[in-house]
Coordinates of C-alpha atoms in Angstrom, one line a residue:
Chain D
M261 CA 21.2 25.8 -60.6
T262 CA 23.9 27.8 -62.5
T263 CA 22.2 31.1 -61.8
L264 CA 22.1 30.3 -58.2
T265 CA 25.8 29.5 -58.2
Q266 CA 26.6 32.8 -59.9
S267 CA 24.5 34.9 -57.7
V268 CA 26.0 33.3 -54.6
A269 CA 29.6 33.7 -55.8
R270 CA 29.3 37.2 -57.3
P271 CA 30.3 40.0 -55.0
R272 CA 27.5 42.5 -54.8
A273 CA 26.9 45.7 -52.9
T274 CA 28.0 44.6 -49.5
T275 CA 26.6 45.2 -46.1
A276 CA 28.6 44.3 -43.0
P277 CA 26.9 41.0 -42.3
Q278 CA 27.3 40.0 -45.8
R279 CA 31.0 40.2 -45.4
V280 CA 30.8 37.7 -42.7
R281 CA 29.3 35.4 -45.2
R282 CA 31.7 36.2 -47.9
G283 CA 34.5 35.4 -45.5
L284 CA 33.4 31.8 -46.0
S285 CA 32.2 32.3 -49.5
G286 CA 33.7 31.7 -52.9
K287 CA 33.0 28.8 -55.1
V288 CA 33.4 26.1 -52.4
A289 CA 30.9 27.8 -50.1
S290 CA 28.2 28.2 -52.7
A291 CA 28.8 24.6 -53.8
V292 CA 28.3 23.5 -50.2
A293 CA 25.1 25.5 -49.8
I294 CA 23.7 23.9 -53.0
V295 CA 24.6 20.5 -51.9
I296 CA 22.8 21.0 -48.6
A297 CA 19.7 22.4 -50.4
V298 CA 19.7 19.4 -52.7
L299 CA 20.2 16.9 -49.9
W300 CA 17.3 18.4 -48.0
T301 CA 14.9 18.5 -50.9
T302 CA 15.6 15.3 -52.8
P303 CA 14.1 12.8 -50.4
T304 CA 10.7 14.5 -50.4
F305 CA 10.8 15.0 -54.1
G306 CA 11.6 11.3 -54.6
L307 CA 8.7 10.4 -52.4
L308 CA 6.3 12.6 -54.4
L309 CA 7.5 11.2 -57.7
S310 CA 7.4 7.6 -56.5
S311 CA 3.9 8.0 -55.2
L312 CA 2.8 8.9 -58.7
R313 CA 4.4 6.0 -60.5
P314 CA 2.7 2.7 -61.3
E315 CA 3.0 0.0 -58.7
D316 CA 5.2 -2.4 -60.7
Q317 CA 7.6 0.4 -61.6
I318 CA 8.0 1.6 -58.0
K319 CA 8.9 -1.8 -56.9
S320 CA 11.3 -2.6 -59.7
T321 CA 13.1 0.6 -60.6
G322 CA 14.2 3.7 -58.8
W323 CA 12.2 6.9 -59.1
W324 CA 15.0 8.6 -61.1
T325 CA 14.2 6.3 -64.0
F326 CA 11.1 8.5 -64.4
F327 CA 13.3 10.9 -66.3
S328 CA 14.1 8.4 -69.0
D329 CA 10.8 6.6 -68.9
P330 CA 8.0 9.0 -67.7
Q331 CA 4.8 7.2 -66.5
L332 CA 2.5 8.7 -64.0
T333 CA -0.7 7.5 -62.5
L334 CA -3.1 8.4 -59.7
E335 CA -3.9 4.8 -59.1
N336 CA -1.9 4.6 -55.8
Y337 CA -3.8 7.6 -54.3
Q338 CA -7.1 6.1 -55.4
Q339 CA -6.2 2.8 -53.7
V340 CA -4.7 4.1 -50.6
L341 CA -7.4 6.7 -50.0
F342 CA -10.6 5.0 -51.0
G343 CA -9.8 1.2 -51.1
T344 CA -12.0 -0.7 -48.7
S345 CA -10.0 -3.9 -48.2
S346 CA -8.2 -3.9 -44.9
S347 CA -4.8 -4.0 -46.6
S348 CA -5.4 -1.0 -48.9
G349 CA -4.7 1.8 -46.4
Q350 CA -8.2 3.3 -46.0
M351 CA -6.5 6.6 -45.7
A352 CA -9.6 8.6 -46.3
S353 CA -11.0 7.3 -43.0
F354 CA -7.8 8.0 -41.1
L355 CA -7.6 11.5 -42.8
I356 CA -11.1 12.3 -41.3
N357 CA -9.9 11.0 -37.9
S358 CA -6.9 13.3 -38.1
I359 CA -9.1 16.3 -38.8
V360 CA -11.6 15.3 -36.1
I361 CA -8.7 14.9 -33.6
T362 CA -6.9 18.1 -34.6
I363 CA -9.6 20.8 -34.6
P364 CA -10.7 20.6 -30.9
S365 CA -7.2 19.7 -29.8
V366 CA -6.1 23.1 -31.2
L367 CA -9.1 25.2 -30.2
L368 CA -9.4 24.1 -26.6
P369 CA -5.8 24.7 -25.4
L370 CA -5.8 27.9 -27.4
A371 CA -8.8 29.3 -25.5
L372 CA -7.9 27.9 -22.0
A373 CA -4.3 29.1 -22.3
T374 CA -5.5 32.6 -23.3
F375 CA -7.8 32.8 -20.3
A376 CA -5.1 31.6 -17.9
A377 CA -2.4 33.8 -19.5
Y378 CA -4.7 36.8 -19.1
A379 CA -5.3 36.1 -15.4
L380 CA -1.6 35.6 -14.8
A381 CA -0.6 38.7 -16.7
W382 CA -3.2 41.2 -15.7
L383 CA -5.1 40.2 -12.6
P384 CA -3.3 41.3 -9.4
F385 CA -3.9 38.4 -7.0
R386 CA -1.6 36.9 -4.4
G387 CA 0.5 34.0 -5.5
R388 CA 0.2 34.5 -9.2
E389 CA 4.0 34.5 -9.6
W390 CA 4.2 31.1 -8.0
I391 CA 1.4 29.7 -10.1
Y392 CA 3.1 31.0 -13.2
I393 CA 6.4 29.5 -12.3
G394 CA 4.7 26.2 -11.4
I395 CA 3.0 26.0 -14.8
F396 CA 6.3 26.9 -16.6
A397 CA 8.1 24.2 -14.7
L398 CA 5.6 21.6 -15.8
Q399 CA 7.3 21.7 -19.2
I400 CA 9.9 19.5 -17.6
V401 CA 7.5 16.6 -17.3
P402 CA 8.1 14.4 -20.4
L403 CA 4.9 13.2 -22.0
Q404 CA 6.1 9.6 -21.4
M405 CA 5.7 10.1 -17.7
A406 CA 2.0 11.0 -18.0
L407 CA 0.8 8.3 -20.3
V408 CA 0.3 5.3 -18.0
P409 CA -1.6 7.1 -15.2
L410 CA -3.7 9.2 -17.6
L411 CA -4.8 6.1 -19.5
S412 CA -5.9 4.4 -16.3
F413 CA -7.7 7.6 -15.3
F414 CA -9.8 7.1 -18.5
S415 CA -10.2 3.4 -18.2
Q416 CA -10.6 2.9 -14.4
G417 CA -11.7 6.3 -13.0
V418 CA -10.2 7.6 -9.8
D419 CA -9.9 5.7 -6.5
V420 CA -8.5 7.3 -3.4
F421 CA -7.8 4.7 -0.6
G422 CA -10.3 2.3 -2.1
V423 CA -13.1 4.9 -2.5
H424 CA -14.4 5.4 -6.0
I425 CA -14.4 9.1 -6.6
L426 CA -14.7 9.4 -10.3
P427 CA -16.2 6.6 -12.5
A428 CA -14.3 5.2 -15.5
W429 CA -15.1 7.0 -18.8
D430 CA -15.5 3.7 -20.7
L431 CA -15.4 5.5 -24.0
E432 CA -16.1 3.4 -27.1
G433 CA -16.1 4.1 -30.8
P434 CA -16.0 7.8 -31.7
G435 CA -16.2 8.6 -28.0
R436 CA -12.5 7.9 -27.8
F437 CA -11.8 11.1 -29.6
V438 CA -12.7 12.8 -26.3
Q439 CA -9.8 11.1 -24.6
V440 CA -7.4 12.3 -27.3
W441 CA -8.7 15.9 -27.2
F442 CA -8.4 15.8 -23.4
A443 CA -4.8 14.5 -23.5
H444 CA -3.6 16.9 -26.1
T445 CA -5.2 19.8 -24.3
C446 CA -3.5 18.9 -21.0
F447 CA -0.1 18.5 -22.6
A448 CA -0.3 21.7 -24.6
L449 CA -1.2 24.0 -21.7
P450 CA 2.3 24.7 -20.2
L451 CA 3.9 25.8 -23.4
G452 CA 0.7 27.6 -24.5
I453 CA 0.3 29.6 -21.3
F454 CA 4.0 30.4 -21.3
L455 CA 4.0 31.7 -24.9
I456 CA 0.8 33.7 -24.7
H457 CA 1.6 35.1 -21.3
N458 CA 5.0 36.4 -22.5
F459 CA 3.3 38.2 -25.3
M460 CA 0.3 39.5 -23.2
S461 CA 2.4 40.9 -20.4
E462 CA 4.1 43.2 -22.9
L463 CA 0.8 45.0 -23.8
P464 CA 0.6 48.5 -22.4
G465 CA -1.1 48.5 -18.9
E466 CA -2.6 51.9 -19.3
L467 CA -4.9 50.5 -22.0
M468 CA -6.5 48.0 -19.6
E469 CA -6.6 50.5 -16.8
A470 CA -8.5 53.0 -19.0
A471 CA -11.0 50.4 -20.0
R472 CA -11.6 49.4 -16.4
V473 CA -12.1 53.0 -15.4
D474 CA -14.7 53.2 -18.1
G475 CA -16.5 50.3 -16.5
A476 CA -15.5 47.4 -18.8
T477 CA -15.6 44.0 -17.3
H478 CA -12.6 41.6 -17.6
G479 CA -14.7 39.6 -20.1
A480 CA -15.1 42.7 -22.2
I481 CA -11.4 43.7 -21.9
L482 CA -10.4 40.2 -22.9
R483 CA -12.7 40.0 -25.9
K484 CA -12.4 43.5 -27.3
L485 CA -9.0 44.7 -26.3
V486 CA -6.7 41.8 -25.6
L487 CA -7.7 39.3 -28.2
P488 CA -7.1 41.5 -31.2
L489 CA -3.7 42.5 -29.9
V490 CA -2.4 39.1 -29.1
G491 CA -3.4 37.7 -32.5
P492 CA 0.2 37.0 -33.6
A493 CA 0.9 35.0 -30.4
L494 CA -2.3 33.0 -30.8
A495 CA -1.4 32.3 -34.5
T496 CA 2.0 31.1 -33.5
F497 CA 0.8 28.8 -30.8
G498 CA -2.1 27.7 -33.0
I499 CA 0.2 26.7 -35.8
F500 CA 2.6 25.0 -33.4
Q501 CA -0.2 23.1 -31.8
F502 CA -1.7 22.1 -35.1
L503 CA 1.6 20.7 -36.4
W504 CA 2.2 19.0 -33.1
V505 CA -1.2 17.3 -32.9
W506 CA -1.4 16.5 -36.6
N507 CA 2.1 14.9 -36.6
D508 CA 1.8 13.2 -33.2
L509 CA 2.1 9.5 -33.0
L510 CA 2.6 8.7 -29.3
V511 CA -0.5 10.2 -27.8
A512 CA -2.7 8.9 -30.7
L513 CA -1.3 5.3 -30.3
I514 CA -2.2 5.2 -26.7
F515 CA -5.5 7.2 -26.5
A516 CA -7.1 6.7 -29.9
G517 CA -6.4 3.0 -30.5
G518 CA -5.4 1.6 -33.8
T519 CA -8.5 1.2 -35.9
A520 CA -10.1 3.2 -38.8
E521 CA -12.7 4.3 -36.3
T522 CA -10.5 6.8 -34.3
A523 CA -6.8 6.5 -35.2
P524 CA -5.2 9.4 -37.1
M525 CA -3.1 8.9 -40.2
T526 CA 0.3 8.8 -38.4
V527 CA -0.9 5.7 -36.6
R528 CA -2.0 4.1 -39.9
L529 CA 1.3 5.0 -41.6
A530 CA 3.3 3.5 -38.8
Q531 CA 1.3 0.3 -39.0
M532 CA 1.7 0.1 -42.8
A533 CA 5.5 0.7 -42.4
G534 CA 5.6 -2.1 -39.9
T535 CA 3.5 -4.8 -41.6
K536 CA 3.7 -3.9 -45.3
G537 CA 7.2 -2.5 -45.5
N538 CA 7.4 -3.5 -49.1
E539 CA 4.1 -2.1 -50.4
W540 CA 5.9 1.0 -51.6
Q541 CA 3.0 2.2 -53.7
R542 CA 0.8 2.5 -50.7
L543 CA 3.5 3.8 -48.3
T544 CA 4.6 6.6 -50.6
S545 CA 1.2 7.8 -51.5
G546 CA -0.1 7.4 -48.0
A547 CA 2.9 9.3 -46.6
F548 CA 2.3 12.1 -49.1
V549 CA -1.4 12.4 -48.2
S550 CA -0.4 12.8 -44.6
V551 CA 2.2 15.4 -45.4
V552 CA 0.2 17.6 -47.7
I553 CA -2.1 19.3 -45.2
P554 CA 0.6 20.3 -42.7
L555 CA 2.8 21.5 -45.5
A556 CA 0.1 23.7 -46.9
V557 CA -0.7 25.2 -43.5
F558 CA 2.9 25.6 -42.8
L559 CA 3.7 27.3 -46.1
S560 CA 0.8 29.7 -45.9
M561 CA 1.5 30.6 -42.2
Q562 CA 5.3 30.3 -42.3
R563 CA 5.8 34.0 -41.7
Y564 CA 3.8 34.1 -38.4
F565 CA 5.4 30.8 -37.3
V566 CA 8.9 32.0 -37.8
R567 CA 8.2 35.4 -36.2
G568 CA 6.7 33.6 -33.1
L569 CA 9.6 31.2 -33.0
L570 CA 12.0 34.0 -32.9
T571 CA 10.3 36.1 -30.2
G572 CA 10.1 32.9 -28.2
S573 CA 13.6 31.7 -28.6
V574 CA 16.3 34.2 -29.6
K575 CA 15.2 37.2 -27.5
G576 CA 14.6 34.9 -24.6
Chain C
M86 CA -15.3 4.8 -55.8
D87 CA -16.3 2.4 -53.0
F88 CA -15.6 4.7 -50.1
D89 CA -18.4 4.6 -47.6
F90 CA -19.2 8.1 -46.4
A91 CA -22.1 7.0 -44.3
A92 CA -19.7 5.2 -42.0
E93 CA -17.8 8.4 -41.4
Q94 CA -20.8 10.3 -40.1
P95 CA -20.5 9.4 -36.4
K96 CA -17.1 10.9 -36.4
L97 CA -18.3 14.2 -37.8
V98 CA -21.1 14.2 -35.3
Q99 CA -18.4 13.7 -32.6
L100 CA -16.5 16.6 -34.1
L101 CA -19.6 18.8 -33.9
I102 CA -20.0 17.7 -30.2
G103 CA -16.4 18.6 -29.6
I104 CA -16.8 22.1 -31.2
A105 CA -20.0 22.7 -29.3
A106 CA -18.3 21.7 -26.1
F107 CA -15.5 24.1 -26.9
L108 CA -18.0 27.0 -27.5
V109 CA -19.9 26.1 -24.3
V110 CA -16.7 26.2 -22.2
V111 CA -15.6 29.5 -23.7
A112 CA -19.1 31.0 -23.3
V113 CA -19.5 29.8 -19.7
I114 CA -16.1 31.2 -18.6
L115 CA -16.7 34.5 -20.3
L116 CA -20.2 34.7 -18.8
L117 CA -19.0 33.9 -15.3
V118 CA -16.2 36.5 -15.6
D119 CA -18.7 39.1 -16.8
R120 CA -21.1 38.3 -14.0
A121 CA -18.6 38.5 -11.2
P122 CA -18.7 42.1 -10.0
M123 CA -15.6 44.1 -10.7
R124 CA -15.6 45.6 -7.3
R125 CA -14.7 42.2 -5.7
R126 CA -11.1 41.3 -5.3
A127 CA -9.3 40.0 -8.4
W128 CA -9.0 36.4 -7.2
T129 CA -12.7 35.6 -8.1
H130 CA -12.0 36.5 -11.7
A131 CA -8.6 34.8 -11.5
T132 CA -10.1 31.6 -10.2
I133 CA -12.7 31.5 -13.0
L134 CA -10.1 32.1 -15.7
L135 CA -7.4 29.9 -14.2
L136 CA -9.3 27.0 -12.8
P137 CA -9.9 25.0 -16.0
A138 CA -6.3 25.1 -17.0
I139 CA -5.1 24.2 -13.5
V140 CA -7.5 21.3 -13.1
L141 CA -6.4 19.9 -16.5
L142 CA -2.7 20.3 -15.6
A143 CA -3.3 18.5 -12.4
I144 CA -5.1 15.6 -14.0
G145 CA -3.0 15.5 -17.1
L146 CA 0.5 16.2 -15.8
V147 CA 1.0 16.6 -12.0
V148 CA -0.8 13.6 -10.7
P149 CA 0.4 11.3 -13.5
A150 CA 4.0 12.4 -12.9
V151 CA 3.7 11.5 -9.2
R152 CA 2.0 8.2 -9.9
T153 CA 4.5 7.2 -12.5
T154 CA 7.3 7.8 -10.0
L155 CA 5.4 5.5 -7.6
L156 CA 4.8 2.9 -10.3
S157 CA 8.5 2.8 -11.1
F158 CA 9.1 1.2 -7.6
M159 CA 6.4 -1.4 -8.2
S160 CA 6.2 -4.7 -10.1
G161 CA 4.8 -4.8 -13.7
D162 CA 1.2 -5.4 -12.6
G163 CA 1.4 -2.6 -10.1
M164 CA 0.5 -4.9 -7.2
R165 CA 3.6 -5.1 -5.1
W166 CA 6.6 -2.9 -4.2
V167 CA 9.9 -4.0 -5.6
G168 CA 12.1 -1.2 -4.5
L169 CA 14.8 -0.4 -6.9
D170 CA 14.5 -3.5 -9.0
N171 CA 13.3 -1.7 -12.1
Y172 CA 16.2 0.7 -11.9
A173 CA 18.6 -2.1 -11.4
W174 CA 17.2 -3.7 -14.5
M175 CA 17.8 -0.5 -16.4
F176 CA 21.4 -0.3 -15.5
T177 CA 22.5 -3.9 -15.7
Q178 CA 20.6 -5.9 -18.4
P179 CA 22.4 -5.8 -21.7
E180 CA 19.3 -4.9 -23.8
A181 CA 18.5 -2.0 -21.5
L182 CA 22.1 -0.9 -21.6
T183 CA 22.0 -0.8 -25.4
V184 CA 19.0 1.5 -25.1
L185 CA 20.9 3.8 -22.8
R186 CA 24.0 3.7 -25.1
N187 CA 21.8 4.6 -28.1
T188 CA 20.1 7.5 -26.3
L189 CA 23.5 8.8 -25.3
I190 CA 24.7 8.7 -29.0
W191 CA 21.5 10.4 -30.1
V192 CA 21.7 13.2 -27.5
L193 CA 25.3 13.8 -28.2
L194 CA 25.2 13.8 -32.0
V195 CA 21.8 15.3 -32.9
P196 CA 22.1 18.8 -31.2
L197 CA 25.7 19.1 -32.5
L198 CA 24.9 18.1 -36.1
V199 CA 21.7 20.1 -36.2
T200 CA 23.4 23.2 -34.9
S201 CA 26.5 22.9 -37.2
V202 CA 24.5 22.2 -40.3
G203 CA 22.0 25.0 -39.5
L204 CA 24.8 27.4 -38.7
L205 CA 26.8 26.6 -41.8
Y206 CA 23.8 26.9 -44.1
A207 CA 22.6 30.1 -42.4
V208 CA 26.1 31.7 -42.9
L209 CA 26.3 30.5 -46.5
V210 CA 23.0 31.7 -47.7
D211 CA 22.9 34.9 -45.7
R212 CA 22.1 37.9 -47.9
T213 CA 22.2 36.0 -51.1
R214 CA 19.5 36.6 -53.7
F215 CA 17.8 33.3 -53.1
E216 CA 18.0 33.4 -49.3
S217 CA 14.3 33.1 -48.5
L218 CA 13.8 30.3 -51.0
A219 CA 16.9 28.5 -49.8
K220 CA 15.8 28.8 -46.2
S221 CA 12.3 27.6 -47.0
L222 CA 13.7 24.4 -48.7
V223 CA 15.6 23.4 -45.6
F224 CA 12.8 24.5 -43.3
L225 CA 10.1 22.4 -45.0
P226 CA 10.8 19.1 -43.3
M227 CA 9.8 20.8 -40.0
A228 CA 6.2 20.4 -41.2
I229 CA 6.4 16.8 -42.0
S230 CA 5.6 14.3 -39.3
F231 CA 8.3 12.1 -37.9
V232 CA 6.4 9.2 -39.2
G233 CA 6.2 10.7 -42.7
A234 CA 9.9 11.5 -42.6
G235 CA 10.6 8.0 -41.4
I236 CA 8.9 6.6 -44.5
I237 CA 10.6 9.1 -46.8
W238 CA 13.9 8.0 -45.5
R239 CA 13.1 4.3 -45.5
F240 CA 12.6 4.7 -49.1
V241 CA 16.0 6.4 -49.4
Y242 CA 17.6 3.5 -47.5
A243 CA 15.6 0.8 -49.3
Y244 CA 17.5 -2.4 -50.3
R245 CA 17.3 -4.7 -53.2
A246 CA 19.6 -7.7 -53.7
D247 CA 22.7 -7.2 -55.7
D248 CA 21.4 -8.6 -59.0
Q249 CA 18.3 -6.3 -59.1
D250 CA 17.8 -2.6 -59.8
Q251 CA 18.1 -0.6 -56.7
I252 CA 15.0 1.5 -55.7
G253 CA 16.6 3.2 -52.8
L254 CA 18.7 6.3 -53.6
L255 CA 21.5 5.6 -51.2
N256 CA 22.1 2.0 -52.5
Q257 CA 21.9 3.3 -56.0
L258 CA 24.6 5.7 -55.3
V259 CA 26.7 3.0 -53.7
V260 CA 26.2 0.7 -56.7
A261 CA 26.9 3.5 -59.1
L262 CA 30.2 4.0 -57.3
G263 CA 31.0 0.3 -57.7
G264 CA 30.0 -0.8 -54.2
E265 CA 27.7 -3.5 -52.8
P266 CA 24.2 -2.6 -51.8
R267 CA 23.6 -2.8 -48.0
Q268 CA 20.8 -3.1 -45.5
W269 CA 21.5 0.2 -43.9
L270 CA 19.1 -0.1 -41.1
Q271 CA 20.1 -3.6 -40.0
D272 CA 23.8 -3.4 -39.0
P273 CA 24.4 -2.0 -35.5
P274 CA 25.9 0.3 -34.5
L275 CA 25.9 2.1 -37.9
N276 CA 22.1 1.9 -38.3
T277 CA 21.6 4.3 -35.3
L278 CA 23.6 6.9 -37.3
F279 CA 21.3 6.4 -40.3
L280 CA 18.3 7.1 -38.0
I281 CA 20.1 10.1 -36.6
A282 CA 20.5 11.5 -40.1
V283 CA 16.7 11.6 -40.4
M284 CA 16.3 13.6 -37.2
V285 CA 19.0 16.0 -38.4
W286 CA 17.2 16.4 -41.7
I287 CA 14.0 17.3 -39.9
Q288 CA 15.5 19.8 -37.4
A289 CA 18.2 21.6 -39.4
G290 CA 15.7 24.1 -40.8
F291 CA 14.7 25.2 -37.3
A292 CA 18.4 25.8 -36.5
T293 CA 18.9 27.7 -39.8
V294 CA 16.0 30.0 -39.2
V295 CA 16.9 30.8 -35.6
L296 CA 20.6 31.2 -36.2
S297 CA 20.1 33.2 -39.4
A298 CA 18.0 35.7 -37.5
A299 CA 20.8 36.0 -34.9
I300 CA 23.4 36.6 -37.5
K301 CA 21.4 39.4 -39.0
G302 CA 21.3 41.0 -35.6
I303 CA 25.1 41.3 -35.3
P304 CA 25.9 45.1 -35.2
A305 CA 27.5 46.2 -38.5
E306 CA 30.2 48.3 -36.7
I307 CA 31.6 45.2 -35.0
V308 CA 32.0 43.4 -38.3
E309 CA 33.4 46.5 -39.9
A310 CA 36.0 47.0 -37.1
A311 CA 37.1 43.4 -37.4
R312 CA 37.6 43.8 -41.1
L313 CA 39.6 46.9 -40.7
D314 CA 41.8 45.0 -38.2
G315 CA 42.4 42.6 -41.1
A316 CA 40.6 39.5 -39.7
S317 CA 40.7 36.5 -42.0
P318 CA 37.5 34.8 -42.9
T319 CA 38.1 32.0 -40.4
Q320 CA 39.0 34.4 -37.6
M321 CA 35.9 36.4 -38.5
F322 CA 33.7 33.4 -38.0
F323 CA 35.2 32.2 -34.8
R324 CA 36.0 35.5 -33.2
V325 CA 33.1 37.7 -34.3
T326 CA 30.1 35.7 -35.7
L327 CA 30.1 32.8 -33.2
P328 CA 30.5 34.8 -30.0
S329 CA 27.9 37.3 -31.1
I330 CA 25.2 34.6 -31.6
R331 CA 26.2 32.6 -28.6
S332 CA 22.8 32.8 -26.9
A333 CA 21.0 31.7 -30.1
V334 CA 23.3 28.7 -30.4
I335 CA 22.6 27.7 -26.9
V336 CA 18.9 28.0 -27.5
V337 CA 19.2 25.6 -30.4
L338 CA 21.4 23.2 -28.6
V339 CA 19.1 23.1 -25.6
T340 CA 15.8 22.6 -27.5
Q341 CA 17.4 20.0 -29.7
S342 CA 18.7 18.0 -26.7
I343 CA 15.3 18.0 -25.0
G344 CA 13.5 17.0 -28.2
T345 CA 16.1 14.3 -28.9
L346 CA 15.7 12.7 -25.4
K347 CA 12.0 12.3 -25.9
L348 CA 12.3 11.1 -29.5
F349 CA 10.1 8.1 -30.3
D350 CA 8.5 8.2 -33.7
I351 CA 11.5 7.9 -36.0
V352 CA 12.8 4.8 -34.3
R353 CA 9.4 3.2 -34.1
T354 CA 8.5 3.8 -37.8
M355 CA 11.9 2.9 -39.2
T356 CA 13.1 -0.1 -37.2
G357 CA 10.6 -0.5 -34.4
G358 CA 13.7 -0.6 -32.1
Q359 CA 15.0 -3.8 -33.7
F360 CA 18.6 -4.4 -34.6
D361 CA 19.8 -2.6 -31.5
T362 CA 18.4 0.8 -32.4
S363 CA 15.9 1.4 -29.5
V364 CA 16.1 4.5 -27.4
I365 CA 14.6 5.3 -24.0
A366 CA 11.3 6.8 -25.2
N367 CA 10.7 3.9 -27.5
E368 CA 11.6 1.3 -25.0
M369 CA 9.4 2.9 -22.4
Y370 CA 6.5 2.5 -24.8
N371 CA 7.4 -1.1 -25.5
Q372 CA 7.7 -2.0 -21.8
A373 CA 4.6 -0.2 -20.6
F374 CA 2.2 -0.7 -23.4
R375 CA 3.3 -3.8 -25.3
Y376 CA 4.8 -6.1 -22.7
G377 CA 2.7 -4.9 -19.8
E378 CA 5.8 -4.1 -17.7
T379 CA 4.5 -0.9 -16.3
G380 CA 7.1 -0.8 -13.6
K381 CA 10.0 -0.9 -16.0
G382 CA 8.3 1.6 -18.4
A383 CA 7.8 3.9 -15.5
A384 CA 11.4 3.6 -14.4
L385 CA 12.5 4.6 -17.9
A386 CA 10.1 7.5 -17.9
V387 CA 11.4 8.7 -14.5
F388 CA 15.0 8.4 -15.8
L389 CA 14.0 10.5 -18.9
F390 CA 12.6 13.1 -16.5
A391 CA 15.9 13.1 -14.6
L392 CA 17.8 13.7 -17.8
V393 CA 15.6 16.5 -19.1
T394 CA 15.3 18.4 -15.8
P395 CA 18.9 19.9 -15.7
I396 CA 18.7 20.9 -19.3
V397 CA 15.4 22.8 -18.8
I398 CA 16.7 24.4 -15.6
Y399 CA 19.8 25.5 -17.5
Q400 CA 17.5 27.0 -20.2
I401 CA 15.5 28.9 -17.6
R402 CA 18.7 30.4 -16.2
Q403 CA 19.8 31.4 -19.6
R404 CA 16.6 33.2 -20.2
R405 CA 17.0 35.1 -17.0
E406 CA 20.5 36.1 -18.0
V407 CA 19.3 37.4 -21.4
R408 CA 16.5 39.4 -19.9

């Protein structure tokens, strides 16, 4: 901590933007920066430490007592992950659900958005501008607006003026995953097509033209030329979609139900927070289990994510 | 370990089916595109590539949006037309008005706080030796689900009676300073502010990263010139830094407003909307999926749509200007 303070406060070889900072700098400024960093880190740290403390201790003393009376255990994780009683958490089951939900819900929109973006960026057909604008505009529709009708689409099929056009899906058990994949795929497409299209339309057109003159089909151009080049855009959207699906509560609550058969971890955690608000040993370890995978993905892919974020937002 | 792996197998089978379906879809589309002769006009290819996405968008977004709008003029069971009754309920009943008031507080405070904290932090850590570590620390909550964050913060706000040891950090601090422990999440209207703190905690990292990149993009000559003219630090910030990163600030404000309007998970996990903390998105879920009041839920969703639309249109215009 002290080294951080010193390095922030000490004037070093300055570049112009640094002077902007130093304008606000000095001891107060670095103190503020440290306070923010501590404020932002402490809650998560407290959760992690708590999840490792024995049950009676979590419930009777604050996690900071760990420093005077260190006791750690993996008991909470054992219980919350693998316990079989209905009150234990059964997180392992819900963890598997989360994985089963996430993989197709990332792959499908990624592929479909890439195809659509390619067509919109590189195929000269009439009305493509309008289709593109239409898809972009669909970002306006809040998820909340789509939920009730989409649910009835799954459970009752489609009727037009009393004529049954599509049957109900009547999905039961693991089949309900299909609904969730379907919903996530639909909801992800506007943003996905938009992001990938932005990136794709900046590829040099001569490249495609040359390939076509050589007799390559659109399929071949897509596979061999475009895909390797739009890698960064796909990575950005993939991470984004992964985090969104993994962390989603609303779509899962409605389309996956609430049981260990299909519901993801977020749903389980929300249930536990509602009904067992005082079972801190399970809440903390459960929350940490749900946080670990996205954190790992996020940390290892942070660079791509930030890059994509910036091309998408700042440059416009 | 009494975990039953056999019981999990149907799920994994389902996952394999899902992945197989994905591969089939991709293969079929690529095959069709390859088979369609290149000589033909582009729209054959375009149709093959676009059709799946457009069909899904129609089923998943367009038709539902239209139907929800219709539902909002119908009774809860969707059997008869009730005109504007649902909207009248939204703007007159005290409980619905509380929801609107809360949403207003959220959408005014969150973008403002997120942007100011993000900007302050970005300026403070800019070009320091620990910049990337410092930014990562604040950026991390972005990866945590709102539900997970809700639990983290419920723990911070946890309450124990006066005579017991506190386990929540906030009450511990209050007690250490000689105060009385409080049930932070149960006294309106302050509890809404405590929920808002969670949202700010999650989102500030996003603002930091975006704004920090913008700050680094300020041309050095401008800063140099301002310094030569003898600008004070405060002048520097308000006359040079802030105007130069205006478009990035707007991007952050806009995305935060949209995200805040649709916010649902934090409220649901932390209070369930009790103690006067509900917001539009949460109330919409309650009405439509818990009380079976589809009409009221739909009206709330349409209202949400009406609130989001101008912000998104503004964003599109901004993008055009930047280009």
